Amino acid sequence: MTIYIQAEEQVQRNTGQIRLYGPEAFEGMRKASQLTARCLDELVTMVKPGTPTEKIDDFVLEFGLDHGAMPATLNYRGYRKSCCTSKNEVVCHGIPDRKPLREGDIVNIDVTYVLDGWHGDSSRMYPVGRIKPFARKLLEVTQDCLMKGIEVVRPGVKTGAIGQAIQTHAEAHRYSVVRDFCGHGVGQLFHDAPNILHYGRDSEGIEMREGMIFTIEPMINMGRPHVRVLGDGWTAITADRKLTAQYEHTVGVTKNGCEIFTRSPAGLDRPGLDDPS
Ligand code: MF3
Ligand code: CO
Ligand code: CO
């Protein structure tokens, strides 16, 4: 890893303006995102009772380095790990540690690789061994929320339509949508404009245009939507300690819809949900 960068390659800060990207950017995002997806695929066999989340983190770092990529979270705003591992009542930003995963846990693994300057950001839920039917239901509905949000993406539609689709589906199942975290523009910056809310109305937000690139990453709670951040400054948990789930894709707006950059090449976008229970 070089510590020097050409000044003209330096990407501007998040200025609030919304970047519209062309074909080369889409190709860069495809490559970075597919590496992230392949890593999340590899993790399927590693997530089982007894595996410490730190071992997952080690794998994410190694796999990235082996393929010329860096985990974007490493040293991001003081964060010291290569991924986030958010278990059970942890909404997001769970820090990998030495504690072993236990049968019945549900864990979100969120990976962002930077490859040739482009960020591919994605997360999936992984059941640990056999999980309870109510946990499985939460995962299914949350995955459906993500896909329903993605389905409305196309030029001319407002970003609020994504939130409306997600909120409507979550609340139909008596779940709640976390308000404190949202999706985000992504590209050469990890977190860029616009914010993508996972709740709201289709008359809200900004109009989507071809070439926009952002994440959709709904966090859906079994209980109330409120979250609390622990003393480590990162770990966000549900205030009522009930179960929560999240899935995330990075997408690019195309002429007629969108391209899901982080889709699993192995068909493992919903680990554990497609095999019989
Ligand atoms: N990958 C997360 C996201 O989806 C961000 C994690 S930032 C970290 O936006 F510092 F907590 F790792
Ligand atoms: Co994200
Ligand atoms: Co992420």
PDB file of C-alpha atoms and ligand atoms in Angstrom:
ATOM      1  CA  MET A   1       0.000   0.000   0.000  1.00  0.00           C
ATOM      2  CA  THR A   2       1.435   3.348  -1.008  1.00  0.00           C
ATOM      3  CA  ILE A   3       0.952   6.360   1.218  1.00  0.00           C
ATOM      4  CA  TYR A   4       1.324   8.828  -1.666  1.00  0.00           C
ATOM      5  CA  ILE A   5      -1.351   9.837  -4.142  1.00  0.00           C
ATOM      6  CA  GLN A   6      -1.258  12.153  -7.150  1.00  0.00           C
ATOM      7  CA  ALA A   7      -2.924  15.424  -6.220  1.00  0.00           C
ATOM      8  CA  GLU A   8      -5.193  15.347  -9.257  1.00  0.00           C
ATOM      9  CA  GLU A   9      -6.427  11.886  -8.286  1.00  0.00           C
ATOM     10  CA  GLN A  10      -7.625  13.216  -4.961  1.00  0.00           C
ATOM     11  CA  VAL A  11     -11.393  13.004  -4.781  1.00  0.00           C
ATOM     12  CA  GLN A  12     -13.188  16.022  -3.392  1.00  0.00           C
ATOM     13  CA  ARG A  13     -14.979  15.866  -0.090  1.00  0.00           C
ATOM     14  CA  ASN A  14     -18.694  15.305   0.229  1.00  0.00           C
ATOM     15  CA  THR A  15     -19.972  18.710  -0.866  1.00  0.00           C
ATOM     16  CA  GLY A  16     -23.621  17.706  -0.883  1.00  0.00           C
ATOM     17  CA  GLN A  17     -23.703  17.738  -4.675  1.00  0.00           C
ATOM     18  CA  ILE A  18     -24.832  14.534  -6.325  1.00  0.00           C
ATOM     19  CA  ARG A  19     -22.356  12.942  -8.685  1.00  0.00           C
ATOM     20  CA  LEU A  20     -23.513  11.357 -11.941  1.00  0.00           C
ATOM     21  CA  TYR A  21     -21.121   8.680 -13.145  1.00  0.00           C
ATOM     22  CA  GLY A  22     -20.292   7.349 -16.600  1.00  0.00           C
ATOM     23  CA  PRO A  23     -19.363   3.914 -17.997  1.00  0.00           C
ATOM     24  CA  GLU A  24     -15.797   3.793 -16.622  1.00  0.00           C
ATOM     25  CA  ALA A  25     -17.054   4.506 -13.117  1.00  0.00           C
ATOM     26  CA  PHE A  26     -19.714   1.823 -13.513  1.00  0.00           C
ATOM     27  CA  GLU A  27     -16.990  -0.629 -14.560  1.00  0.00           C
ATOM     28  CA  GLY A  28     -14.875   0.340 -11.531  1.00  0.00           C
ATOM     29  CA  MET A  29     -17.864  -0.071  -9.213  1.00  0.00           C
ATOM     30  CA  ARG A  30     -18.709  -3.438 -10.771  1.00  0.00           C
ATOM     31  CA  LYS A  31     -15.218  -4.757 -10.028  1.00  0.00           C
ATOM     32  CA  ALA A  32     -15.011  -3.457  -6.455  1.00  0.00           C
ATOM     33  CA  SER A  33     -18.555  -4.578  -5.680  1.00  0.00           C
ATOM     34  CA  GLN A  34     -18.088  -8.057  -7.124  1.00  0.00           C
ATOM     35  CA  LEU A  35     -15.024  -8.535  -4.937  1.00  0.00           C
ATOM     36  CA  THR A  36     -17.136  -7.585  -1.912  1.00  0.00           C
ATOM     37  CA  ALA A  37     -19.855 -10.010  -3.047  1.00  0.00           C
ATOM     38  CA  ARG A  38     -17.323 -12.830  -3.490  1.00  0.00           C
ATOM     39  CA  CYS A  39     -16.009 -12.219   0.022  1.00  0.00           C
ATOM     40  CA  LEU A  40     -19.550 -12.365   1.446  1.00  0.00           C
ATOM     41  CA  ASP A  41     -20.040 -15.621  -0.519  1.00  0.00           C
ATOM     42  CA  GLU A  42     -16.870 -17.123   0.996  1.00  0.00           C
ATOM     43  CA  LEU A  43     -18.051 -16.247   4.493  1.00  0.00           C
ATOM     44  CA  VAL A  44     -21.120 -18.497   4.231  1.00  0.00           C
ATOM     45  CA  THR A  45     -19.175 -21.620   5.242  1.00  0.00           C
ATOM     46  CA  MET A  46     -17.183 -19.784   7.904  1.00  0.00           C
ATOM     47  CA  VAL A  47     -20.220 -18.558   9.838  1.00  0.00           C
ATOM     48  CA  LYS A  48     -21.060 -21.372  12.248  1.00  0.00           C
ATOM     49  CA  PRO A  49     -21.242 -21.947  15.986  1.00  0.00           C
ATOM     50  CA  GLY A  50     -17.799 -21.450  17.554  1.00  0.00           C
ATOM     51  CA  THR A  51     -16.387 -19.009  14.998  1.00  0.00           C
ATOM     52  CA  PRO A  52     -15.188 -15.769  16.637  1.00  0.00           C
ATOM     53  CA  THR A  53     -16.186 -12.681  14.633  1.00  0.00           C
ATOM     54  CA  GLU A  54     -12.524 -11.614  14.723  1.00  0.00           C
ATOM     55  CA  LYS A  55     -11.715 -14.642  12.552  1.00  0.00           C
ATOM     56  CA  ILE A  56     -14.225 -13.333  10.017  1.00  0.00           C
ATOM     57  CA  ASP A  57     -12.514  -9.955  10.204  1.00  0.00           C
ATOM     58  CA  ASP A  58      -9.092 -11.545   9.581  1.00  0.00           C
ATOM     59  CA  PHE A  59     -10.498 -13.290   6.517  1.00  0.00           C
ATOM     60  CA  VAL A  60     -11.993 -10.058   5.154  1.00  0.00           C
ATOM     61  CA  LEU A  61      -8.613  -8.300   5.428  1.00  0.00           C
ATOM     62  CA  GLU A  62      -6.662 -11.220   3.887  1.00  0.00           C
ATOM     63  CA  PHE A  63      -9.118 -11.762   1.035  1.00  0.00           C
ATOM     64  CA  GLY A  64      -9.014  -8.050   0.211  1.00  0.00           C
ATOM     65  CA  LEU A  65      -5.227  -7.825   0.249  1.00  0.00           C
ATOM     66  CA  ASP A  66      -4.956 -11.012  -1.854  1.00  0.00           C
ATOM     67  CA  HIS A  67      -7.073  -9.281  -4.509  1.00  0.00           C
ATOM     68  CA  GLY A  68      -5.460  -5.842  -4.380  1.00  0.00           C
ATOM     69  CA  ALA A  69      -8.208  -4.213  -2.314  1.00  0.00           C
ATOM     70  CA  MET A  70      -8.373  -2.538   1.077  1.00  0.00           C
ATOM     71  CA  PRO A  71     -11.296  -2.695   3.511  1.00  0.00           C
ATOM     72  CA  ALA A  72     -12.702   0.846   3.604  1.00  0.00           C
ATOM     73  CA  THR A  73     -13.630   0.606   7.286  1.00  0.00           C
ATOM     74  CA  LEU A  74     -10.024   0.021   8.409  1.00  0.00           C
ATOM     75  CA  ASN A  75      -8.981   3.280  10.128  1.00  0.00           C
ATOM     76  CA  TYR A  76     -12.164   4.980   8.913  1.00  0.00           C
ATOM     77  CA  ARG A  77     -12.987   7.702  11.472  1.00  0.00           C
ATOM     78  CA  GLY A  78     -11.088   5.754  14.113  1.00  0.00           C
ATOM     79  CA  TYR A  79     -12.728   2.388  13.334  1.00  0.00           C
ATOM     80  CA  ARG A  80     -10.059  -0.340  13.583  1.00  0.00           C
ATOM     81  CA  LYS A  81     -11.542  -3.383  11.857  1.00  0.00           C
ATOM     82  CA  SER A  82     -11.977  -4.638   8.298  1.00  0.00           C
ATOM     83  CA  CYS A  83     -15.721  -5.220   8.545  1.00  0.00           C
ATOM     84  CA  CYS A  84     -18.684  -4.835  10.883  1.00  0.00           C
ATOM     85  CA  THR A  85     -20.261  -7.899  12.522  1.00  0.00           C
ATOM     86  CA  SER A  86     -23.633  -7.041  14.052  1.00  0.00           C
ATOM     87  CA  LYS A  87     -25.272  -9.809  16.045  1.00  0.00           C
ATOM     88  CA  ASN A  88     -28.878 -10.233  17.292  1.00  0.00           C
ATOM     89  CA  GLU A  89     -29.827  -6.892  18.967  1.00  0.00           C
ATOM     90  CA  VAL A  90     -26.907  -5.053  17.291  1.00  0.00           C
ATOM     91  CA  VAL A  91     -28.376  -2.815  14.591  1.00  0.00           C
ATOM     92  CA  CYS A  92     -25.082  -1.961  12.855  1.00  0.00           C
ATOM     93  CA  HIS A  93     -21.375  -1.171  13.357  1.00  0.00           C
ATOM     94  CA  GLY A  94     -20.770  -4.181  15.618  1.00  0.00           C
ATOM     95  CA  ILE A  95     -17.021  -4.564  16.205  1.00  0.00           C
ATOM     96  CA  PRO A  96     -15.515  -8.020  15.530  1.00  0.00           C
ATOM     97  CA  ASP A  97     -14.164  -9.623  18.703  1.00  0.00           C
ATOM     98  CA  ARG A  98     -12.968 -12.952  20.128  1.00  0.00           C
ATOM     99  CA  LYS A  99     -16.368 -14.099  21.318  1.00  0.00           C
ATOM    100  CA  PRO A 100     -17.526 -17.210  19.421  1.00  0.00           C
ATOM    101  CA  LEU A 101     -20.780 -17.149  17.476  1.00  0.00           C
ATOM    102  CA  ARG A 102     -23.482 -19.317  19.047  1.00  0.00           C
ATOM    103  CA  GLU A 103     -26.133 -21.583  17.588  1.00  0.00           C
ATOM    104  CA  GLY A 104     -29.259 -19.530  16.928  1.00  0.00           C
ATOM    105  CA  ASP A 105     -27.475 -16.178  16.524  1.00  0.00           C
ATOM    106  CA  ILE A 106     -28.199 -14.018  13.498  1.00  0.00           C
ATOM    107  CA  VAL A 107     -25.253 -11.902  12.364  1.00  0.00           C
ATOM    108  CA  ASN A 108     -24.901  -9.188   9.745  1.00  0.00           C
ATOM    109  CA  ILE A 109     -21.519  -8.968   8.053  1.00  0.00           C
ATOM    110  CA  ASP A 110     -20.897  -5.640   6.320  1.00  0.00           C
ATOM    111  CA  VAL A 111     -17.907  -5.385   3.989  1.00  0.00           C
ATOM    112  CA  THR A 112     -16.696  -2.481   1.859  1.00  0.00           C
ATOM    113  CA  TYR A 113     -13.667  -2.993  -0.374  1.00  0.00           C
ATOM    114  CA  VAL A 114     -11.844  -0.179  -2.094  1.00  0.00           C
ATOM    115  CA  LEU A 115     -10.485  -1.453  -5.401  1.00  0.00           C
ATOM    116  CA  ASP A 116      -8.728   0.953  -7.789  1.00  0.00           C
ATOM    117  CA  GLY A 117     -10.317   3.768  -5.801  1.00  0.00           C
ATOM    118  CA  TRP A 118     -13.913   2.475  -6.081  1.00  0.00           C
ATOM    119  CA  HIS A 119     -15.986   1.374  -3.056  1.00  0.00           C
ATOM    120  CA  GLY A 120     -18.194  -1.726  -3.121  1.00  0.00           C
ATOM    121  CA  ASP A 121     -20.412  -1.731   0.000  1.00  0.00           C
ATOM    122  CA  SER A 122     -22.653  -4.671   0.888  1.00  0.00           C
ATOM    123  CA  SER A 123     -23.940  -6.675   3.817  1.00  0.00           C
ATOM    124  CA  ARG A 124     -25.975  -9.818   4.400  1.00  0.00           C
ATOM    125  CA  MET A 125     -27.497 -11.626   7.368  1.00  0.00           C
ATOM    126  CA  TYR A 126     -26.063 -15.049   8.233  1.00  0.00           C
ATOM    127  CA  PRO A 127     -27.976 -17.515  10.407  1.00  0.00           C
ATOM    128  CA  VAL A 128     -25.633 -19.324  12.819  1.00  0.00           C
ATOM    129  CA  GLY A 129     -26.650 -22.984  12.782  1.00  0.00           C
ATOM    130  CA  ARG A 130     -30.386 -23.439  13.246  1.00  0.00           C
ATOM    131  CA  ILE A 131     -32.336 -20.289  14.064  1.00  0.00           C
ATOM    132  CA  LYS A 132     -35.836 -19.758  15.474  1.00  0.00           C
ATOM    133  CA  PRO A 133     -38.722 -19.362  12.983  1.00  0.00           C
ATOM    134  CA  PHE A 134     -39.349 -15.764  14.164  1.00  0.00           C
ATOM    135  CA  ALA A 135     -35.728 -14.873  13.441  1.00  0.00           C
ATOM    136  CA  ARG A 136     -35.902 -16.458  10.017  1.00  0.00           C
ATOM    137  CA  LYS A 137     -39.067 -14.484   9.289  1.00  0.00           C
ATOM    138  CA  LEU A 138     -37.285 -11.237  10.232  1.00  0.00           C
ATOM    139  CA  LEU A 139     -34.447 -12.053   7.821  1.00  0.00           C
ATOM    140  CA  GLU A 140     -36.845 -12.885   4.987  1.00  0.00           C
ATOM    141  CA  VAL A 141     -38.864  -9.704   5.427  1.00  0.00           C
ATOM    142  CA  THR A 142     -35.721  -7.550   5.705  1.00  0.00           C
ATOM    143  CA  GLN A 143     -34.255  -9.059   2.521  1.00  0.00           C
ATOM    144  CA  ASP A 144     -37.587  -8.441   0.784  1.00  0.00           C
ATOM    145  CA  CYS A 145     -37.500  -4.830   2.059  1.00  0.00           C
ATOM    146  CA  LEU A 146     -34.112  -4.333   0.383  1.00  0.00           C
ATOM    147  CA  MET A 147     -35.316  -5.826  -2.908  1.00  0.00           C
ATOM    148  CA  LYS A 148     -38.583  -3.844  -2.839  1.00  0.00           C
ATOM    149  CA  GLY A 149     -36.539  -0.675  -2.327  1.00  0.00           C
ATOM    150  CA  ILE A 150     -34.284  -1.587  -5.259  1.00  0.00           C
ATOM    151  CA  GLU A 151     -37.280  -2.350  -7.525  1.00  0.00           C
ATOM    152  CA  VAL A 152     -38.481   1.263  -7.543  1.00  0.00           C
ATOM    153  CA  VAL A 153     -35.092   2.709  -8.535  1.00  0.00           C
ATOM    154  CA  ARG A 154     -35.206   4.386 -11.950  1.00  0.00           C
ATOM    155  CA  PRO A 155     -34.634   7.861 -13.408  1.00  0.00           C
ATOM    156  CA  GLY A 156     -37.405  10.365 -12.660  1.00  0.00           C
ATOM    157  CA  VAL A 157     -38.534   8.667  -9.433  1.00  0.00           C
ATOM    158  CA  LYS A 158     -37.709  10.348  -6.115  1.00  0.00           C
ATOM    159  CA  THR A 159     -35.473   8.674  -3.528  1.00  0.00           C
ATOM    160  CA  GLY A 160     -38.429   8.835  -1.113  1.00  0.00           C
ATOM    161  CA  ALA A 161     -40.071   6.061  -3.137  1.00  0.00           C
ATOM    162  CA  ILE A 162     -37.331   3.710  -1.914  1.00  0.00           C
ATOM    163  CA  GLY A 163     -38.150   4.597   1.678  1.00  0.00           C
ATOM    164  CA  GLN A 164     -41.867   4.235   1.085  1.00  0.00           C
ATOM    165  CA  ALA A 165     -41.499   0.767  -0.445  1.00  0.00           C
ATOM    166  CA  ILE A 166     -39.324  -0.405   2.450  1.00  0.00           C
ATOM    167  CA  GLN A 167     -41.410   1.132   5.241  1.00  0.00           C
ATOM    168  CA  THR A 168     -44.678  -0.170   3.789  1.00  0.00           C
ATOM    169  CA  HIS A 169     -43.394  -3.742   3.643  1.00  0.00           C
ATOM    170  CA  ALA A 170     -41.731  -3.678   7.078  1.00  0.00           C
ATOM    171  CA  GLU A 171     -44.774  -2.208   8.814  1.00  0.00           C
ATOM    172  CA  ALA A 172     -47.141  -4.647   7.072  1.00  0.00           C
ATOM    173  CA  HIS A 173     -45.269  -7.294   9.077  1.00  0.00           C
ATOM    174  CA  ARG A 174     -45.447  -5.189  12.280  1.00  0.00           C
ATOM    175  CA  TYR A 175     -41.734  -4.467  12.207  1.00  0.00           C
ATOM    176  CA  SER A 176     -40.186  -0.999  12.447  1.00  0.00           C
ATOM    177  CA  VAL A 177     -37.628   0.852  10.318  1.00  0.00           C
ATOM    178  CA  VAL A 178     -34.520   2.322  11.983  1.00  0.00           C
ATOM    179  CA  ARG A 179     -34.386   6.095  11.366  1.00  0.00           C
ATOM    180  CA  ASP A 180     -30.913   6.875  12.717  1.00  0.00           C
ATOM    181  CA  PHE A 181     -28.923   5.306   9.863  1.00  0.00           C
ATOM    182  CA  CYS A 182     -29.466   5.502   6.129  1.00  0.00           C
ATOM    183  CA  GLY A 183     -28.100   4.486   2.750  1.00  0.00           C
ATOM    184  CA  HIS A 184     -25.674   6.828   1.033  1.00  0.00           C
ATOM    185  CA  GLY A 185     -24.065   7.912  -2.192  1.00  0.00           C
ATOM    186  CA  VAL A 186     -20.907   5.860  -2.808  1.00  0.00           C
ATOM    187  CA  GLY A 187     -18.162   5.759  -5.423  1.00  0.00           C
ATOM    188  CA  GLN A 188     -14.691   7.166  -4.938  1.00  0.00           C
ATOM    189  CA  LEU A 189     -15.978   8.347  -1.562  1.00  0.00           C
ATOM    190  CA  PHE A 190     -17.256   5.825   1.016  1.00  0.00           C
ATOM    191  CA  HIS A 191     -20.099   8.019   2.235  1.00  0.00           C
ATOM    192  CA  ASP A 192     -21.323  10.689  -0.160  1.00  0.00           C
ATOM    193  CA  ALA A 193     -24.538  12.573  -0.946  1.00  0.00           C
ATOM    194  CA  PRO A 194     -27.411  11.827  -1.150  1.00  0.00           C
ATOM    195  CA  ASN A 195     -28.744  10.163   1.980  1.00  0.00           C
ATOM    196  CA  ILE A 196     -31.118   7.327   1.132  1.00  0.00           C
ATOM    197  CA  LEU A 197     -33.812   7.078   3.808  1.00  0.00           C
ATOM    198  CA  HIS A 198     -35.465   3.725   4.430  1.00  0.00           C
ATOM    199  CA  TYR A 199     -38.797   5.313   5.391  1.00  0.00           C
ATOM    200  CA  GLY A 200     -40.911   8.166   4.018  1.00  0.00           C
ATOM    201  CA  ARG A 201     -43.057   9.040   1.014  1.00  0.00           C
ATOM    202  CA  ASP A 202     -42.514   8.890  -2.738  1.00  0.00           C
ATOM    203  CA  SER A 203     -42.990  12.682  -2.943  1.00  0.00           C
ATOM    204  CA  GLU A 204     -39.898  13.223  -0.771  1.00  0.00           C
ATOM    205  CA  GLY A 205     -36.168  13.214  -1.450  1.00  0.00           C
ATOM    206  CA  ILE A 206     -34.470  14.030  -4.722  1.00  0.00           C
ATOM    207  CA  GLU A 207     -35.224  12.849  -8.224  1.00  0.00           C
ATOM    208  CA  MET A 208     -33.042   9.958  -9.318  1.00  0.00           C
ATOM    209  CA  ARG A 209     -31.021  10.370 -12.495  1.00  0.00           C
ATOM    210  CA  GLU A 210     -29.119   7.932 -14.676  1.00  0.00           C
ATOM    211  CA  GLY A 211     -25.542   7.597 -13.380  1.00  0.00           C
ATOM    212  CA  MET A 212     -26.264   8.015  -9.671  1.00  0.00           C
ATOM    213  CA  ILE A 213     -24.635   5.402  -7.443  1.00  0.00           C
ATOM    214  CA  PHE A 214     -25.758   4.723  -3.875  1.00  0.00           C
ATOM    215  CA  THR A 215     -26.429   2.054  -1.276  1.00  0.00           C
ATOM    216  CA  ILE A 216     -29.744   0.824   0.075  1.00  0.00           C
ATOM    217  CA  GLU A 217     -29.299  -0.804   3.485  1.00  0.00           C
ATOM    218  CA  PRO A 218     -32.485  -1.023   5.544  1.00  0.00           C
ATOM    219  CA  MET A 219     -32.237  -1.912   9.232  1.00  0.00           C
ATOM    220  CA  ILE A 220     -35.518  -3.509  10.353  1.00  0.00           C
ATOM    221  CA  ASN A 221     -36.407  -4.080  14.013  1.00  0.00           C
ATOM    222  CA  MET A 222     -38.812  -6.596  15.543  1.00  0.00           C
ATOM    223  CA  GLY A 223     -39.703  -4.044  18.213  1.00  0.00           C
ATOM    224  CA  ARG A 224     -39.423  -0.254  18.393  1.00  0.00           C
ATOM    225  CA  PRO A 225     -37.228   1.654  15.930  1.00  0.00           C
ATOM    226  CA  HIS A 226     -35.052   3.382  18.521  1.00  0.00           C
ATOM    227  CA  VAL A 227     -31.339   2.680  18.801  1.00  0.00           C
ATOM    228  CA  ARG A 228     -28.629   3.373  21.358  1.00  0.00           C
ATOM    229  CA  VAL A 229     -24.882   3.590  20.690  1.00  0.00           C
ATOM    230  CA  LEU A 230     -22.676   1.800  23.234  1.00  0.00           C
ATOM    231  CA  GLY A 231     -19.694   3.339  25.047  1.00  0.00           C
ATOM    232  CA  ASP A 232     -17.266   2.082  22.377  1.00  0.00           C
ATOM    233  CA  GLY A 233     -18.691   4.846  20.169  1.00  0.00           C
ATOM    234  CA  TRP A 234     -19.723   2.411  17.397  1.00  0.00           C
ATOM    235  CA  THR A 235     -21.944  -0.499  18.401  1.00  0.00           C
ATOM    236  CA  ALA A 236     -25.570   0.505  17.803  1.00  0.00           C
ATOM    237  CA  ILE A 237     -28.168  -1.678  19.547  1.00  0.00           C
ATOM    238  CA  THR A 238     -31.947  -1.653  19.658  1.00  0.00           C
ATOM    239  CA  ALA A 239     -33.094   0.364  22.687  1.00  0.00           C
ATOM    240  CA  ASP A 240     -35.542  -2.446  23.568  1.00  0.00           C
ATOM    241  CA  ARG A 241     -32.879  -5.161  22.935  1.00  0.00           C
ATOM    242  CA  LYS A 242     -35.112  -6.945  20.469  1.00  0.00           C
ATOM    243  CA  LEU A 243     -33.800  -8.562  17.276  1.00  0.00           C
ATOM    244  CA  THR A 244     -32.834  -6.486  14.261  1.00  0.00           C
ATOM    245  CA  ALA A 245     -31.657  -7.295  10.732  1.00  0.00           C
ATOM    246  CA  GLN A 246     -30.040  -5.572   7.753  1.00  0.00           C
ATOM    247  CA  TYR A 247     -29.107  -6.315   4.146  1.00  0.00           C
ATOM    248  CA  GLU A 248     -27.218  -3.884   1.892  1.00  0.00           C
ATOM    249  CA  HIS A 249     -26.542  -3.546  -1.828  1.00  0.00           C
ATOM    250  CA  THR A 250     -24.681  -0.938  -3.855  1.00  0.00           C
ATOM    251  CA  VAL A 251     -26.652   0.033  -6.975  1.00  0.00           C
ATOM    252  CA  GLY A 252     -26.177   2.285 -10.002  1.00  0.00           C
ATOM    253  CA  VAL A 253     -29.103   4.015 -11.724  1.00  0.00           C
ATOM    254  CA  THR A 254     -29.414   3.034 -15.390  1.00  0.00           C
ATOM    255  CA  LYS A 255     -31.650   4.297 -18.213  1.00  0.00           C
ATOM    256  CA  ASN A 256     -34.525   1.989 -17.273  1.00  0.00           C
ATOM    257  CA  GLY A 257     -33.874   0.933 -13.696  1.00  0.00           C
ATOM    258  CA  CYS A 258     -30.716   0.025 -11.879  1.00  0.00           C
ATOM    259  CA  GLU A 259     -27.757  -2.336 -11.810  1.00  0.00           C
ATOM    260  CA  ILE A 260     -27.095  -4.177  -8.541  1.00  0.00           C
ATOM    261  CA  PHE A 261     -23.302  -4.041  -8.375  1.00  0.00           C
ATOM    262  CA  THR A 262     -22.976  -6.211  -5.249  1.00  0.00           C
ATOM    263  CA  ARG A 263     -25.241  -9.094  -6.319  1.00  0.00           C
ATOM    264  CA  SER A 264     -23.804 -12.501  -5.341  1.00  0.00           C
ATOM    265  CA  PRO A 265     -22.234 -14.304  -8.311  1.00  0.00           C
ATOM    266  CA  ALA A 266     -23.056 -17.586  -6.515  1.00  0.00           C
ATOM    267  CA  GLY A 267     -26.716 -16.802  -5.803  1.00  0.00           C
ATOM    268  CA  LEU A 268     -26.005 -16.410  -2.082  1.00  0.00           C
ATOM    269  CA  ASP A 269     -27.636 -13.016  -1.524  1.00  0.00           C
ATOM    270  CA  ARG A 270     -29.760 -14.491   1.270  1.00  0.00           C
ATOM    271  CA  PRO A 271     -27.590 -17.040   3.075  1.00  0.00           C
ATOM    272  CA  GLY A 272     -29.546 -19.779   4.847  1.00  0.00           C
ATOM    273  CA  LEU A 273     -32.950 -18.657   3.576  1.00  0.00           C
ATOM    274  CA  ASP A 274     -33.095 -20.650   0.379  1.00  0.00           C
ATOM    275  CA  ASP A 275     -32.411 -24.099   1.825  1.00  0.00           C
ATOM    276  CA  PRO A 276     -35.186 -26.016   3.613  1.00  0.00           C
ATOM    277  CA  SER A 277     -35.430 -25.286   7.353  1.00  0.00           C
TER     278      SER A 277
HETATM  279  N1  MF3 B   1     -20.295  -0.288   5.780  1.00  0.00           N
HETATM  280  C1  MF3 B   1     -21.088   0.624   6.589  1.00  0.00           C
HETATM  281  C2  MF3 B   1     -22.105   1.204   5.656  1.00  0.00           C
HETATM  282  O1  MF3 B   1     -22.862   0.458   5.110  1.00  0.00           O
HETATM  283  C3  MF3 B   1     -20.267   1.672   7.240  1.00  0.00           C
HETATM  284  C4  MF3 B   1     -19.380   1.159   8.299  1.00  0.00           C
HETATM  285  S1  MF3 B   1     -18.403   2.435   8.880  1.00  0.00           S
HETATM  286  C5  MF3 B   1     -17.542   1.726  10.127  1.00  0.00           C
HETATM  287  O2  MF3 B   1     -22.176   2.359   5.351  1.00  0.00           O
HETATM  288  F1  MF3 B   1     -16.637   2.550  10.423  1.00  0.00           F
HETATM  289  F2  MF3 B   1     -18.357   1.446  11.113  1.00  0.00           F
HETATM  290  F3  MF3 B   1     -17.017   0.593   9.721  1.00  0.00           F
HETATM  291 CO    CO B   2     -23.285   1.541   3.329  1.00  0.00          CO
HETATM  292 CO    CO B   3     -21.983  -1.323   4.493  1.00  0.00          CO
END
